[in-house]
PDB file of C-alpha atoms in Angstrom:
ATOM      1  CA  MET G 206      27.948 110.537 162.195  1.00  0.00           C
ATOM      2  CA  ARG G 207      28.826 111.392 165.797  1.00  0.00           C
ATOM      3  CA  LYS G 208      31.725 109.093 166.013  1.00  0.00           C
ATOM      4  CA  LEU G 209      33.201 110.734 162.943  1.00  0.00           C
ATOM      5  CA  TYR G 210      32.389 114.335 164.312  1.00  0.00           C
ATOM      6  CA  TYR G 211      34.103 113.789 167.538  1.00  0.00           C
ATOM      7  CA  LEU G 212      37.208 111.955 165.865  1.00  0.00           C
ATOM      8  CA  LEU G 213      37.455 115.303 163.846  1.00  0.00           C
ATOM      9  CA  LEU G 214      37.086 117.427 166.687  1.00  0.00           C
ATOM     10  CA  ALA G 215      39.364 115.270 168.589  1.00  0.00           C
ATOM     11  CA  GLY G 216      41.993 115.783 166.116  1.00  0.00           C
ATOM     12  CA  PHE G 217      41.457 119.512 166.004  1.00  0.00           C
ATOM     13  CA  LEU G 218      41.891 119.815 169.611  1.00  0.00           C
ATOM     14  CA  THR G 219      45.467 118.310 169.733  1.00  0.00           C
ATOM     15  CA  THR G 220      46.769 119.511 166.477  1.00  0.00           C
ATOM     16  CA  THR G 221      45.239 123.320 166.159  1.00  0.00           C
ATOM     17  CA  PHE G 222      44.275 124.627 169.509  1.00  0.00           C
ATOM     18  CA  GLN G 223      47.644 125.209 170.375  1.00  0.00           C
ATOM     19  CA  SER G 224      47.964 128.033 167.935  1.00  0.00           C
ATOM     20  CA  HIS G 225      44.265 129.349 168.206  1.00  0.00           C
ATOM     21  CA  ALA G 226      42.301 131.140 171.175  1.00  0.00           C
ATOM     22  CA  GLN G 227      38.853 129.849 172.550  1.00  0.00           C
ATOM     23  CA  GLN G 228      36.651 132.150 170.662  1.00  0.00           C
ATOM     24  CA  ASP G 229      34.105 133.729 172.985  1.00  0.00           C
ATOM     25  CA  PRO G 230      30.195 132.913 171.647  1.00  0.00           C
ATOM     26  CA  GLN G 231      28.794 135.241 169.087  1.00  0.00           C
ATOM     27  CA  TYR G 232      25.120 136.717 169.473  1.00  0.00           C
ATOM     28  CA  THR G 233      23.116 138.037 166.713  1.00  0.00           C
ATOM     29  CA  GLN G 234      20.580 139.618 169.297  1.00  0.00           C
ATOM     30  CA  TYR G 235      23.632 141.220 171.086  1.00  0.00           C
ATOM     31  CA  MET G 236      21.915 144.814 171.380  1.00  0.00           C
ATOM     32  CA  TYR G 237      19.488 142.911 174.100  1.00  0.00           C
ATOM     33  CA  ASN G 238      22.459 141.050 175.597  1.00  0.00           C
ATOM     34  CA  MET G 239      24.792 144.031 176.525  1.00  0.00           C
ATOM     35  CA  ASN G 240      26.087 143.661 179.985  1.00  0.00           C
ATOM     36  CA  VAL G 241      27.051 140.057 178.950  1.00  0.00           C
ATOM     37  CA  VAL G 242      29.866 141.659 176.987  1.00  0.00           C
ATOM     38  CA  ASN G 243      30.258 145.349 178.697  1.00  0.00           C
ATOM     39  CA  PRO G 244      30.259 145.818 182.154  1.00  0.00           C
ATOM     40  CA  ALA G 245      29.306 149.670 181.819  1.00  0.00           C
ATOM     41  CA  TYR G 246      25.857 148.456 180.711  1.00  0.00           C
ATOM     42  CA  ALA G 247      24.894 147.345 184.100  1.00  0.00           C
ATOM     43  CA  GLY G 248      22.495 149.856 185.739  1.00  0.00           C
ATOM     44  CA  SER G 249      21.920 151.712 182.375  1.00  0.00           C
ATOM     45  CA  LYS G 250      18.222 151.425 182.937  1.00  0.00           C
ATOM     46  CA  ASP G 251      15.798 152.799 185.738  1.00  0.00           C
ATOM     47  CA  HIS G 252      14.483 149.404 186.612  1.00  0.00           C
ATOM     48  CA  LEU G 253      15.728 145.711 186.937  1.00  0.00           C
ATOM     49  CA  ASP G 254      16.113 143.760 183.487  1.00  0.00           C
ATOM     50  CA  VAL G 255      16.333 139.961 183.775  1.00  0.00           C
ATOM     51  CA  GLY G 256      17.165 138.023 180.508  1.00  0.00           C
ATOM     52  CA  LEU G 257      17.401 134.636 179.216  1.00  0.00           C
ATOM     53  CA  LEU G 258      18.953 133.590 175.737  1.00  0.00           C
ATOM     54  CA  TYR G 259      19.499 130.506 173.659  1.00  0.00           C
ATOM     55  CA  ARG G 260      21.699 130.167 170.576  1.00  0.00           C
ATOM     56  CA  SER G 261      21.958 126.954 168.457  1.00  0.00           C
ATOM     57  CA  GLN G 262      25.012 127.462 166.015  1.00  0.00           C
ATOM     58  CA  TRP G 263      24.851 125.391 162.649  1.00  0.00           C
ATOM     59  CA  ASN G 264      21.939 123.609 163.952  1.00  0.00           C
ATOM     60  CA  ASN G 265      22.045 120.381 161.588  1.00  0.00           C
ATOM     61  CA  ILE G 266      25.783 119.639 162.804  1.00  0.00           C
ATOM     62  CA  ASP G 267      25.978 117.014 165.663  1.00  0.00           C
ATOM     63  CA  GLY G 268      27.841 118.414 168.570  1.00  0.00           C
ATOM     64  CA  ALA G 269      27.710 122.197 167.026  1.00  0.00           C
ATOM     65  CA  PRO G 270      28.032 125.031 169.533  1.00  0.00           C
ATOM     66  CA  THR G 271      25.105 125.772 171.740  1.00  0.00           C
ATOM     67  CA  THR G 272      24.777 128.678 174.072  1.00  0.00           C
ATOM     68  CA  TYR G 273      22.825 129.458 177.232  1.00  0.00           C
ATOM     69  CA  THR G 274      23.115 132.895 178.657  1.00  0.00           C
ATOM     70  CA  PHE G 275      21.618 134.438 181.866  1.00  0.00           C
ATOM     71  CA  ASN G 276      21.739 138.133 182.657  1.00  0.00           C
ATOM     72  CA  ALA G 277      20.552 140.519 185.263  1.00  0.00           C
ATOM     73  CA  HIS G 278      21.369 143.932 185.825  1.00  0.00           C
ATOM     74  CA  SER G 279      19.847 147.045 187.785  1.00  0.00           C
ATOM     75  CA  PRO G 280      20.642 150.440 189.082  1.00  0.00           C
ATOM     76  CA  VAL G 281      21.580 150.372 192.978  1.00  0.00           C
ATOM     77  CA  GLY G 282      21.863 153.954 193.414  1.00  0.00           C
ATOM     78  CA  GLU G 283      21.940 157.362 191.618  1.00  0.00           C
ATOM     79  CA  ASN G 284      25.116 156.660 189.938  1.00  0.00           C
ATOM     80  CA  THR G 285      25.919 153.233 190.220  1.00  0.00           C
ATOM     81  CA  GLY G 286      24.807 149.729 188.851  1.00  0.00           C
ATOM     82  CA  LEU G 287      25.179 146.262 189.475  1.00  0.00           C
ATOM     83  CA  GLY G 288      24.944 142.978 187.074  1.00  0.00           C
ATOM     84  CA  LEU G 289      25.195 139.380 186.722  1.00  0.00           C
ATOM     85  CA  SER G 290      25.673 137.327 183.913  1.00  0.00           C
ATOM     86  CA  VAL G 291      26.126 133.290 183.551  1.00  0.00           C
ATOM     87  CA  ILE G 292      27.255 132.267 180.056  1.00  0.00           C
ATOM     88  CA  SER G 293      27.589 128.427 178.904  1.00  0.00           C
ATOM     89  CA  ASP G 294      28.991 127.311 175.832  1.00  0.00           C
ATOM     90  CA  GLU G 295      29.235 123.688 174.546  1.00  0.00           C
ATOM     91  CA  ILE G 296      30.928 122.527 171.501  1.00  0.00           C
ATOM     92  CA  GLY G 297      31.098 118.544 171.209  1.00  0.00           C
ATOM     93  CA  PRO G 298      32.817 117.163 174.675  1.00  0.00           C
ATOM     94  CA  ILE G 299      33.912 120.864 175.859  1.00  0.00           C
ATOM     95  CA  LYS G 300      31.779 123.026 177.824  1.00  0.00           C
ATOM     96  CA  GLU G 301      32.806 126.291 179.141  1.00  0.00           C
ATOM     97  CA  THR G 302      30.805 128.102 181.664  1.00  0.00           C
ATOM     98  CA  ASN G 303      31.716 131.798 182.672  1.00  0.00           C
ATOM     99  CA  VAL G 304      30.189 133.356 185.886  1.00  0.00           C
ATOM    100  CA  TYR G 305      30.641 137.392 186.329  1.00  0.00           C
ATOM    101  CA  ALA G 306      29.597 139.836 188.519  1.00  0.00           C
ATOM    102  CA  ASP G 307      29.302 143.426 187.190  1.00  0.00           C
ATOM    103  CA  PHE G 308      29.781 146.899 188.850  1.00  0.00           C
ATOM    104  CA  SER G 309      29.430 150.010 186.914  1.00  0.00           C
ATOM    105  CA  TYR G 310      29.639 153.644 187.626  1.00  0.00           C
ATOM    106  CA  THR G 311      28.073 156.880 185.544  1.00  0.00           C
ATOM    107  CA  LEU G 312      28.950 160.429 185.014  1.00  0.00           C
ATOM    108  CA  ARG G 313      25.790 162.369 184.205  1.00  0.00           C
ATOM    109  CA  LEU G 314      26.748 164.921 181.751  1.00  0.00           C
ATOM    110  CA  ALA G 315      24.293 167.539 180.643  1.00  0.00           C
ATOM    111  CA  LYS G 316      22.556 165.301 177.815  1.00  0.00           C
ATOM    112  CA  SER G 317      24.235 161.921 178.056  1.00  0.00           C
ATOM    113  CA  ASN G 318      25.722 159.672 180.160  1.00  0.00           C
ATOM    114  CA  LEU G 319      29.673 158.206 180.576  1.00  0.00           C
ATOM    115  CA  ALA G 320      29.481 154.753 182.365  1.00  0.00           C
ATOM    116  CA  PHE G 321      32.502 152.870 183.415  1.00  0.00           C
ATOM    117  CA  GLY G 322      32.452 149.314 184.359  1.00  0.00           C
ATOM    118  CA  LEU G 323      34.060 146.363 185.706  1.00  0.00           C
ATOM    119  CA  LYS G 324      33.423 142.734 185.634  1.00  0.00           C
ATOM    120  CA  ALA G 325      35.122 140.042 187.516  1.00  0.00           C
ATOM    121  CA  GLY G 326      34.213 136.346 187.806  1.00  0.00           C
ATOM    122  CA  ALA G 327      35.706 132.494 186.794  1.00  0.00           C
ATOM    123  CA  THR G 328      35.712 130.409 184.020  1.00  0.00           C
ATOM    124  CA  PHE G 329      34.941 126.618 184.425  1.00  0.00           C
ATOM    125  CA  HIS G 330      36.263 124.420 181.731  1.00  0.00           C
ATOM    126  CA  ASP G 331      35.233 120.925 181.272  1.00  0.00           C
ATOM    127  CA  ALA G 332      36.534 118.720 178.574  1.00  0.00           C
ATOM    128  CA  SER G 333      34.901 115.141 178.453  1.00  0.00           C
ATOM    129  CA  LEU G 334      37.763 113.599 176.551  1.00  0.00           C
ATOM    130  CA  SER G 335      37.717 110.064 177.910  1.00  0.00           C
ATOM    131  CA  ASN G 336      34.414 108.870 176.409  1.00  0.00           C
ATOM    132  CA  LEU G 337      35.265 109.783 172.750  1.00  0.00           C
ATOM    133  CA  ASP G 338      35.260 107.513 169.916  1.00  0.00           C
ATOM    134  CA  LEU G 339      39.195 107.000 168.745  1.00  0.00           C
ATOM    135  CA  ILE G 340      41.171 105.365 166.320  1.00  0.00           C
ATOM    136  CA  ASP G 341      43.837 104.664 169.170  1.00  0.00           C
ATOM    137  CA  GLU G 342      42.022 103.884 172.342  1.00  0.00           C
ATOM    138  CA  THR G 343      45.299 103.864 174.200  1.00  0.00           C
ATOM    139  CA  ASP G 344      46.077 107.297 173.431  1.00  0.00           C
ATOM    140  CA  PRO G 345      47.436 109.117 176.870  1.00  0.00           C
ATOM    141  CA  ALA G 346      45.982 112.365 175.803  1.00  0.00           C
ATOM    142  CA  PHE G 347      42.683 111.409 175.927  1.00  0.00           C
ATOM    143  CA  ALA G 348      42.947 108.910 178.885  1.00  0.00           C
ATOM    144  CA  GLU G 349      41.158 111.174 181.463  1.00  0.00           C
ATOM    145  CA  ASN G 350      38.389 114.019 181.470  1.00  0.00           C
ATOM    146  CA  ILE G 351      40.053 117.916 182.199  1.00  0.00           C
ATOM    147  CA  THR G 352      38.604 120.091 184.634  1.00  0.00           C
ATOM    148  CA  ASN G 353      39.790 123.489 185.093  1.00  0.00           C
ATOM    149  CA  THR G 354      38.971 126.849 186.796  1.00  0.00           C
ATOM    150  CA  TYR G 355      40.249 130.245 185.617  1.00  0.00           C
ATOM    151  CA  PRO G 356      39.656 133.712 187.278  1.00  0.00           C
ATOM    152  CA  ASN G 357      38.493 136.419 184.825  1.00  0.00           C
ATOM    153  CA  VAL G 358      38.594 140.309 185.183  1.00  0.00           C
ATOM    154  CA  GLY G 359      37.119 142.706 182.541  1.00  0.00           C
ATOM    155  CA  ALA G 360      36.357 146.327 182.118  1.00  0.00           C
ATOM    156  CA  GLY G 361      34.278 148.494 179.824  1.00  0.00           C
ATOM    157  CA  LEU G 362      33.189 152.056 178.549  1.00  0.00           C
ATOM    158  CA  LEU G 363      29.707 153.136 177.642  1.00  0.00           C
ATOM    159  CA  TYR G 364      28.600 156.537 176.376  1.00  0.00           C
ATOM    160  CA  TYR G 365      25.022 157.007 176.089  1.00  0.00           C
ATOM    161  CA  SER G 366      21.736 159.084 175.857  1.00  0.00           C
ATOM    162  CA  ASP G 367      18.193 158.006 175.149  1.00  0.00           C
ATOM    163  CA  ASN G 368      18.851 157.618 171.310  1.00  0.00           C
ATOM    164  CA  TYR G 369      22.404 156.416 170.862  1.00  0.00           C
ATOM    165  CA  TYR G 370      25.460 154.763 172.603  1.00  0.00           C
ATOM    166  CA  ILE G 371      28.734 154.061 171.746  1.00  0.00           C
ATOM    167  CA  GLY G 372      30.689 150.975 173.917  1.00  0.00           C
ATOM    168  CA  VAL G 373      34.116 149.408 173.995  1.00  0.00           C
ATOM    169  CA  SER G 374      34.952 146.683 176.287  1.00  0.00           C
ATOM    170  CA  VAL G 375      37.406 143.919 177.123  1.00  0.00           C
ATOM    171  CA  PRO G 376      35.635 141.257 179.019  1.00  0.00           C
ATOM    172  CA  ASN G 377      38.544 139.332 180.560  1.00  0.00           C
ATOM    173  CA  PHE G 378      41.917 140.649 180.845  1.00  0.00           C
ATOM    174  CA  LEU G 379      43.663 137.234 181.688  1.00  0.00           C
ATOM    175  CA  ASP G 380      45.221 134.848 179.679  1.00  0.00           C
ATOM    176  CA  ALA G 381      44.779 131.118 180.678  1.00  0.00           C
ATOM    177  CA  ALA G 382      45.827 127.632 178.688  1.00  0.00           C
ATOM    178  CA  HIS G 383      43.560 124.400 179.241  1.00  0.00           C
ATOM    179  CA  LEU G 384      46.316 122.154 179.963  1.00  0.00           C
ATOM    180  CA  ASP G 385      46.115 118.419 179.754  1.00  0.00           C
ATOM    181  CA  ALA G 386      47.536 116.811 183.132  1.00  0.00           C
ATOM    182  CA  ASP G 387      50.201 114.414 181.458  1.00  0.00           C
ATOM    183  CA  PRO G 388      53.964 115.435 181.654  1.00  0.00           C
ATOM    184  CA  ASP G 389      54.103 116.686 178.215  1.00  0.00           C
ATOM    185  CA  GLY G 390      51.646 119.433 179.095  1.00  0.00           C
ATOM    186  CA  ARG G 391      49.761 119.395 176.029  1.00  0.00           C
ATOM    187  CA  GLU G 392      47.295 122.842 175.256  1.00  0.00           C
ATOM    188  CA  TYR G 393      43.923 121.916 174.387  1.00  0.00           C
ATOM    189  CA  GLY G 394      42.857 125.524 173.740  1.00  0.00           C
ATOM    190  CA  ASN G 395      43.499 128.842 175.478  1.00  0.00           C
ATOM    191  CA  GLU G 396      41.347 131.847 176.771  1.00  0.00           C
ATOM    192  CA  GLU G 397      42.483 135.200 175.178  1.00  0.00           C
ATOM    193  CA  GLN G 398      41.905 138.720 175.683  1.00  0.00           C
ATOM    194  CA  HIS G 399      38.547 139.835 173.297  1.00  0.00           C
ATOM    195  CA  TYR G 400      37.671 143.479 172.708  1.00  0.00           C
ATOM    196  CA  PHE G 401      34.068 144.176 171.710  1.00  0.00           C
ATOM    197  CA  ALA G 402      32.915 147.792 170.177  1.00  0.00           C
ATOM    198  CA  THR G 403      29.268 148.563 169.852  1.00  0.00           C
ATOM    199  CA  ALA G 404      27.549 151.597 168.635  1.00  0.00           C
ATOM    200  CA  GLY G 405      23.951 152.306 167.948  1.00  0.00           C
ATOM    201  CA  TYR G 406      21.338 155.076 167.088  1.00  0.00           C
ATOM    202  CA  VAL G 407      17.480 155.583 167.125  1.00  0.00           C
ATOM    203  CA  PHE G 408      16.036 157.527 164.475  1.00  0.00           C
ATOM    204  CA  GLN G 409      12.184 158.623 164.912  1.00  0.00           C
ATOM    205  CA  LEU G 410      10.537 158.511 161.366  1.00  0.00           C
ATOM    206  CA  GLY G 411       7.177 159.039 162.448  1.00  0.00           C
ATOM    207  CA  ASP G 412       4.953 159.093 165.669  1.00  0.00           C
ATOM    208  CA  ASN G 413       4.824 155.218 165.873  1.00  0.00           C
ATOM    209  CA  VAL G 414       8.179 154.276 163.847  1.00  0.00           C
ATOM    210  CA  LYS G 415      11.703 154.077 164.908  1.00  0.00           C
ATOM    211  CA  LEU G 416      14.850 153.138 162.848  1.00  0.00           C
ATOM    212  CA  LYS G 417      17.593 151.356 165.059  1.00  0.00           C
ATOM    213  CA  PRO G 418      20.760 150.854 163.148  1.00  0.00           C
ATOM    214  CA  SER G 419      23.532 149.265 165.402  1.00  0.00           C
ATOM    215  CA  VAL G 420      27.154 147.632 164.584  1.00  0.00           C
ATOM    216  CA  LEU G 421      29.054 145.254 166.615  1.00  0.00           C
ATOM    217  CA  VAL G 422      33.058 144.551 166.258  1.00  0.00           C
ATOM    218  CA  LYS G 423      34.512 141.579 168.125  1.00  0.00           C
ATOM    219  CA  SER G 424      37.627 140.014 167.943  1.00  0.00           C
ATOM    220  CA  SER G 425      40.818 138.743 170.202  1.00  0.00           C
ATOM    221  CA  PHE G 426      43.608 140.804 169.682  1.00  0.00           C
ATOM    222  CA  GLU G 427      45.608 138.149 167.662  1.00  0.00           C
ATOM    223  CA  SER G 428      42.514 136.925 165.405  1.00  0.00           C
ATOM    224  CA  PRO G 429      40.780 138.876 162.536  1.00  0.00           C
ATOM    225  CA  ALA G 430      37.771 140.983 163.464  1.00  0.00           C
ATOM    226  CA  SER G 431      34.407 139.857 162.883  1.00  0.00           C
ATOM    227  CA  PHE G 432      31.786 142.633 161.995  1.00  0.00           C
ATOM    228  CA  ASP G 433      28.179 142.773 162.564  1.00  0.00           C
ATOM    229  CA  GLY G 434      25.605 145.435 161.097  1.00  0.00           C
ATOM    230  CA  ASN G 435      21.926 145.389 161.998  1.00  0.00           C
ATOM    231  CA  LEU G 436      19.118 147.371 161.165  1.00  0.00           C
ATOM    232  CA  ASN G 437      15.751 147.155 163.013  1.00  0.00           C
ATOM    233  CA  ALA G 438      12.606 148.994 162.735  1.00  0.00           C
ATOM    234  CA  LEU G 439      10.312 149.381 165.497  1.00  0.00           C
ATOM    235  CA  PHE G 440       6.606 150.005 165.463  1.00  0.00           C
ATOM    236  CA  TYR G 441       4.364 151.686 168.074  1.00  0.00           C
ATOM    237  CA  ASP G 442       7.286 150.781 170.670  1.00  0.00           C
ATOM    238  CA  ARG G 443       6.054 147.172 170.813  1.00  0.00           C
ATOM    239  CA  PHE G 444       6.978 145.194 167.792  1.00  0.00           C
ATOM    240  CA  GLU G 445      10.020 144.794 165.996  1.00  0.00           C
ATOM    241  CA  ILE G 446      11.551 143.463 162.623  1.00  0.00           C
ATOM    242  CA  GLY G 447      15.129 143.659 161.184  1.00  0.00           C
ATOM    243  CA  ALA G 448      17.987 142.216 159.340  1.00  0.00           C
ATOM    244  CA  SER G 449      21.665 141.472 160.346  1.00  0.00           C
ATOM    245  CA  TYR G 450      24.791 140.910 158.207  1.00  0.00           C
ATOM    246  CA  ARG G 451      27.745 139.229 159.684  1.00  0.00           C
ATOM    247  CA  TYR G 452      31.029 139.615 157.518  1.00  0.00           C
ATOM    248  CA  GLU G 453      31.588 136.607 155.404  1.00  0.00           C
ATOM    249  CA  ASP G 454      29.563 134.808 157.709  1.00  0.00           C
ATOM    250  CA  ALA G 455      25.690 134.855 157.829  1.00  0.00           C
ATOM    251  CA  VAL G 456      22.722 137.036 156.881  1.00  0.00           C
ATOM    252  CA  SER G 457      19.914 136.808 159.479  1.00  0.00           C
ATOM    253  CA  GLY G 458      16.243 137.746 160.119  1.00  0.00           C
ATOM    254  CA  LEU G 459      14.977 139.109 163.456  1.00  0.00           C
ATOM    255  CA  ILE G 460      11.749 139.616 165.114  1.00  0.00           C
ATOM    256  CA  GLY G 461      10.828 141.060 168.473  1.00  0.00           C
ATOM    257  CA  VAL G 462       7.821 141.733 170.285  1.00  0.00           C
ATOM    258  CA  ARG G 463       7.212 143.588 173.879  1.00  0.00           C
ATOM    259  CA  ALA G 464       3.964 141.761 174.703  1.00  0.00           C
ATOM    260  CA  THR G 465       3.626 143.958 177.983  1.00  0.00           C
ATOM    261  CA  ASP G 466       5.354 146.356 179.780  1.00  0.00           C
ATOM    262  CA  TRP G 467       7.398 143.955 181.671  1.00  0.00           C
ATOM    263  CA  VAL G 468       8.003 141.203 179.195  1.00  0.00           C
ATOM    264  CA  GLN G 469       9.884 140.976 175.682  1.00  0.00           C
ATOM    265  CA  PHE G 470      10.544 138.317 173.167  1.00  0.00           C
ATOM    266  CA  GLY G 471      12.737 137.822 170.329  1.00  0.00           C
ATOM    267  CA  PHE G 472      13.966 135.358 167.783  1.00  0.00           C
ATOM    268  CA  ALA G 473      16.661 135.182 165.315  1.00  0.00           C
ATOM    269  CA  TYR G 474      17.543 133.035 162.140  1.00  0.00           C
ATOM    270  CA  ASP G 475      21.117 133.107 160.767  1.00  0.00           C
ATOM    271  CA  ASN G 476      21.232 131.847 157.143  1.00  0.00           C
ATOM    272  CA  SER G 477      25.093 131.114 156.752  1.00  0.00           C
ATOM    273  CA  ILE G 478      27.020 132.320 153.801  1.00  0.00           C
ATOM    274  CA  SER G 479      30.408 130.518 155.099  1.00  0.00           C
ATOM    275  CA  ASP G 480      31.657 127.180 154.184  1.00  0.00           C
ATOM    276  CA  ILE G 481      29.515 125.671 156.934  1.00  0.00           C
ATOM    277  CA  ASP G 482      26.268 125.934 155.191  1.00  0.00           C
ATOM    278  CA  GLU G 483      24.023 125.162 157.985  1.00  0.00           C
ATOM    279  CA  PRO G 484      21.604 127.645 159.709  1.00  0.00           C
ATOM    280  CA  SER G 485      21.702 129.025 163.298  1.00  0.00           C
ATOM    281  CA  TYR G 486      18.820 130.088 165.704  1.00  0.00           C
ATOM    282  CA  GLU G 487      18.577 132.502 168.653  1.00  0.00           C
ATOM    283  CA  ALA G 488      15.599 133.329 170.921  1.00  0.00           C
ATOM    284  CA  PHE G 489      15.411 135.500 174.033  1.00  0.00           C
ATOM    285  CA  VAL G 490      13.120 136.708 176.869  1.00  0.00           C
ATOM    286  CA  ILE G 491      13.687 139.507 178.817  1.00  0.00           C
ATOM    287  CA  PHE G 492      11.577 140.712 181.987  1.00  0.00           C
ATOM    288  CA  HIS G 493      11.528 144.370 183.145  1.00  0.00           C
ATOM    289  CA  ILE G 494      11.100 144.796 186.300  1.00  0.00           C
ATOM    290  CA  PHE G 495      10.086 148.357 187.490  1.00  0.00           C
ATOM    291  CA  PHE G 496      10.683 149.853 190.852  1.00  0.00           C
ATOM    292  CA  ASN G 497       8.337 152.819 189.699  1.00  0.00           C
ATOM    293  CA  LYS G 498       5.825 152.411 187.295  1.00  0.00           C
ATOM    294  CA  LYS G 499       6.325 155.958 185.695  1.00  0.00           C
ATOM    295  CA  THR G 500       9.617 154.818 184.577  1.00  0.00           C
ATOM    296  CA  TYR G 501       8.235 153.291 181.404  1.00  0.00           C
ATOM    297  CA  ARG G 502       6.860 156.805 180.166  1.00  0.00           C
ATOM    298  CA  SER G 503      10.195 157.194 178.812  1.00  0.00           C
ATOM    299  CA  PRO G 504      11.643 153.951 177.631  1.00  0.00           C
ATOM    300  CA  ARG G 505      14.958 152.976 176.331  1.00  0.00           C
ATOM    301  CA  TYR G 506      15.113 151.660 172.996  1.00  0.00           C
ATOM    302  CA  PHE G 507      18.194 149.447 173.722  1.00  0.00           C
TER     303      PHE G 507
END
């Protein structure tokens, strides 16, 4: 099965990546991974957040996408924030790692906030082509591995209060093609600009129940958009359960637990409704590190 999969993947790389952009990883629990896609989110809370996320896409397919994410962000002054994110995305023999630093500046309005964010870093692209099982072992396009590094610069806006947010971002403004080293200059894929639009609201249904609808729109500028709609219910500010729908792709179930003031867990299961009829899984943990214990008396819900 592995040999067949890599053979098909190799054919895909040489014939179709020339006309399609490398897609950014997708997240079902994007609302807990916000500064990865929008640098304006960095420092939006009154404490340091450190998060880890793991995603297994199409779990039963050998070599299917696997994503590991680390993110951290914190305020560093009255109106400024800093963040760091590392995203490692693998599909078959292709591995891409993005490392970003985030900076945000926030304007404090009467009952809300408007944050501007900048993101800068690099993409490390590694294609291990020489170890693939091929029909033609002498094909020069697969004679050696490809390793390249590209700079990235992005920006974002976030308008928010204690119970709602609206954000737009472009994490990478720069195009970059993954080129073979041979004289023909074959392209094995290319990085293009992606945009993200997010919004969410927190409805107080009772003393101990909150309803949290949210939406994510994501696309490259030359590809069809992907739409995610999510509805979570939060009980006692500790336990969360929800459902999500990704247009023509998946229906998901989500659960989350804030076990203590300082640690939060979450898990999502995606049931595919696309032609790739395989499930996906996602899990995260966030550590909330408070500089002032009084901060948790007015918790943020996103």
